């Protein structure tokens, strides 16, 4: 499975600004993710890719898709790629990804909370480390495990 992050646009067939009904239809037509939970008029819809254990959360503001959050897969052998500007966000070591995005001209701002933002793209990357993800010799996460594409950050 390949998911392309489209800054200021969406992820895969999910487009920022879609209505809840359009987003549900796109998910159903896409067929890669199942709806894990949502309310009839949700503030968010949680999606899951069962094989890889990748989670996706669709956030809605006033009935329109305003953000898509992806949480890194738990199956390290999963055939999943989450791409930003052709780079695999969840398989490229975060330090390398940070450098490669900067080399491509993207401005990246860091904060002490573990979030790195690409303001011009309205994308946030983070190491939340709430699961057993690969770590380096110091115990720090090797990869980003969270990404958010939104209409504003």
Tab-separated table of C-alpha atoms in Angstrom:
chain	number	residue	atom	x	y	z
A	1	UNK	CA	0.000	0.000	0.000
A	2	UNK	CA	1.293	3.434	-0.912
A	3	UNK	CA	-0.156	6.595	0.617
A	4	UNK	CA	0.922	9.870	-0.911
A	5	UNK	CA	0.798	12.938	1.292
A	6	UNK	CA	-0.395	15.859	-0.780
A	7	UNK	CA	0.329	19.012	1.238
A	8	UNK	CA	-2.600	21.446	1.373
A	9	UNK	CA	-4.628	18.902	-0.655
A	10	UNK	CA	-5.001	15.660	1.342
A	11	UNK	CA	-3.808	12.060	1.470
A	12	UNK	CA	-4.483	9.589	-1.336
A	13	UNK	CA	-8.087	10.122	-2.476
A	14	UNK	CA	-8.998	12.043	0.701
A	15	UNK	CA	-9.192	15.759	-0.041
A	16	UNK	CA	-9.250	18.558	2.483
A	17	UNK	CA	-12.621	20.294	2.347
A	18	UNK	CA	-14.555	17.086	1.576
A	19	UNK	CA	-17.810	16.617	3.398
A	20	UNK	CA	-18.188	13.730	5.835
A	21	UNK	CA	-20.263	11.852	3.232
A	22	UNK	CA	-17.672	12.410	0.510
A	23	UNK	CA	-14.865	11.236	2.810
A	24	UNK	CA	-16.783	8.106	3.793
A	25	UNK	CA	-17.475	7.415	0.114
A	26	UNK	CA	-13.801	7.888	-0.798
A	27	UNK	CA	-12.741	5.503	1.980
A	28	UNK	CA	-15.249	2.881	0.887
A	29	UNK	CA	-14.285	3.202	-2.789
A	30	UNK	CA	-10.579	3.137	-1.951
A	31	UNK	CA	-11.051	-0.127	-0.047
A	32	UNK	CA	-7.667	-0.134	1.749
A	33	UNK	CA	-8.828	1.069	5.138
A	34	UNK	CA	-11.827	0.207	7.256
A	35	UNK	CA	-13.768	2.624	9.397
A	36	UNK	CA	-12.883	1.709	12.975
A	37	UNK	CA	-15.143	4.279	14.624
A	38	UNK	CA	-17.119	7.442	14.061
A	39	UNK	CA	-20.306	9.209	15.028
A	40	UNK	CA	-23.088	9.971	12.533
A	41	UNK	CA	-21.903	13.609	12.430
A	42	UNK	CA	-18.308	13.160	13.494
A	43	UNK	CA	-15.617	15.517	14.576
A	44	UNK	CA	-13.352	12.703	13.486
A	45	UNK	CA	-13.399	9.302	11.821
A	46	UNK	CA	-10.820	6.671	12.762
A	47	UNK	CA	-9.625	4.352	10.002
A	48	UNK	CA	-7.458	1.270	10.259
A	49	UNK	CA	-5.373	-0.802	7.872
A	50	UNK	CA	-5.708	-4.207	9.521
A	51	UNK	CA	-2.723	-5.930	7.895
A	52	UNK	CA	-0.146	-3.282	8.885
A	53	UNK	CA	-1.935	-1.796	11.902
A	54	UNK	CA	-1.559	1.684	10.395
A	55	UNK	CA	-4.123	4.089	11.821
A	56	UNK	CA	-5.558	7.135	10.069
A	57	UNK	CA	-7.713	9.793	11.696
A	58	UNK	CA	-9.828	12.154	9.620
A	59	UNK	CA	-10.569	15.418	11.407
A	60	UNK	CA	-13.568	17.556	10.481
A	61	UNK	CA	-14.296	21.212	11.171
A	62	UNK	CA	-17.833	22.414	10.483
A	63	UNK	CA	-18.525	19.251	8.480
A	64	UNK	CA	-15.488	19.573	6.171
A	65	UNK	CA	-12.307	17.479	6.227
A	66	UNK	CA	-9.706	19.764	7.795
A	67	UNK	CA	-6.892	17.330	8.621
A	68	UNK	CA	-5.619	13.794	8.055
A	69	UNK	CA	-3.400	12.196	10.690
A	70	UNK	CA	-1.420	9.007	10.092
A	71	UNK	CA	0.074	6.905	12.875
A	72	UNK	CA	2.952	4.627	11.906
A	73	UNK	CA	2.180	0.972	11.309
A	74	UNK	CA	3.012	-1.493	14.077
A	75	UNK	CA	4.029	-4.341	11.747
A	76	UNK	CA	7.624	-3.538	10.766
A	77	UNK	CA	7.372	-5.924	7.798
A	78	UNK	CA	4.251	-4.199	6.463
A	79	UNK	CA	4.167	-3.400	2.766
A	80	UNK	CA	3.242	0.233	3.443
A	81	UNK	CA	4.810	3.455	2.235
A	82	UNK	CA	3.727	6.917	3.331
A	83	UNK	CA	5.366	9.346	0.913
A	84	UNK	CA	6.038	13.067	1.191
A	85	UNK	CA	7.828	14.605	-1.770
A	86	UNK	CA	8.853	11.060	-2.779
A	87	UNK	CA	10.401	10.290	0.619
A	88	UNK	CA	9.100	7.505	2.850
A	89	UNK	CA	8.085	9.334	6.044
A	90	UNK	CA	7.858	6.256	8.284
A	91	UNK	CA	10.851	4.263	6.982
A	92	UNK	CA	13.459	6.979	6.501
A	93	UNK	CA	15.279	7.723	9.763
A	94	UNK	CA	13.814	10.990	11.058
A	95	UNK	CA	17.165	12.807	11.100
A	96	UNK	CA	17.786	11.837	7.464
A	97	UNK	CA	14.254	12.761	6.433
A	98	UNK	CA	14.614	16.134	8.147
A	99	UNK	CA	17.852	16.793	6.213
A	100	UNK	CA	16.471	15.566	2.873
A	101	UNK	CA	13.372	17.749	3.157
A	102	UNK	CA	15.583	20.747	3.993
A	103	UNK	CA	17.799	19.960	0.971
A	104	UNK	CA	14.653	20.074	-1.184
A	105	UNK	CA	14.014	23.613	0.010
A	106	UNK	CA	11.406	22.957	2.682
A	107	UNK	CA	11.517	25.080	5.812
A	108	UNK	CA	11.278	22.961	8.937
A	109	UNK	CA	10.645	24.351	12.396
A	110	UNK	CA	11.400	22.261	15.471
A	111	UNK	CA	9.946	22.560	18.938
A	112	UNK	CA	10.721	21.021	22.310
A	113	UNK	CA	7.540	18.919	22.279
A	114	UNK	CA	8.841	16.591	19.560
A	115	UNK	CA	6.886	18.128	16.690
A	116	UNK	CA	8.550	19.291	13.501
A	117	UNK	CA	6.463	21.494	11.235
A	118	UNK	CA	6.745	22.288	7.562
A	119	UNK	CA	4.686	25.501	7.713
A	120	UNK	CA	4.521	26.227	3.978
A	121	UNK	CA	3.202	22.697	3.383
A	122	UNK	CA	0.935	22.660	6.473
A	123	UNK	CA	2.446	19.334	7.534
A	124	UNK	CA	3.491	18.232	11.027
A	125	UNK	CA	5.844	15.327	11.759
A	126	UNK	CA	6.401	13.862	15.214
A	127	UNK	CA	7.977	11.115	17.271
A	128	UNK	CA	5.248	10.258	19.723
A	129	UNK	CA	6.746	6.875	20.626
A	130	UNK	CA	3.659	5.523	22.295
A	131	UNK	CA	4.308	2.028	20.900
A	132	UNK	CA	7.288	-0.268	20.564
A	133	UNK	CA	8.874	1.355	17.515
A	134	UNK	CA	12.533	0.894	16.555
A	135	UNK	CA	14.931	3.028	18.616
A	136	UNK	CA	18.611	3.916	18.423
A	137	UNK	CA	21.276	2.983	20.989
A	138	UNK	CA	20.168	5.897	23.226
A	139	UNK	CA	16.540	4.767	23.186
A	140	UNK	CA	15.396	7.582	20.886
A	141	UNK	CA	12.952	6.759	18.067
A	142	UNK	CA	14.575	6.153	14.687
A	143	UNK	CA	11.582	7.225	12.618
A	144	UNK	CA	8.753	9.679	12.697
A	145	UNK	CA	5.666	7.831	13.847
A	146	UNK	CA	3.059	10.532	13.209
A	147	UNK	CA	2.261	12.872	10.347
A	148	UNK	CA	-0.553	15.369	9.901
A	149	UNK	CA	-1.639	17.041	6.668
A	150	UNK	CA	-4.060	19.884	7.345
A	151	UNK	CA	-5.647	23.009	5.987
A	152	UNK	CA	-3.885	24.968	8.745
A	153	UNK	CA	-1.318	24.348	11.467
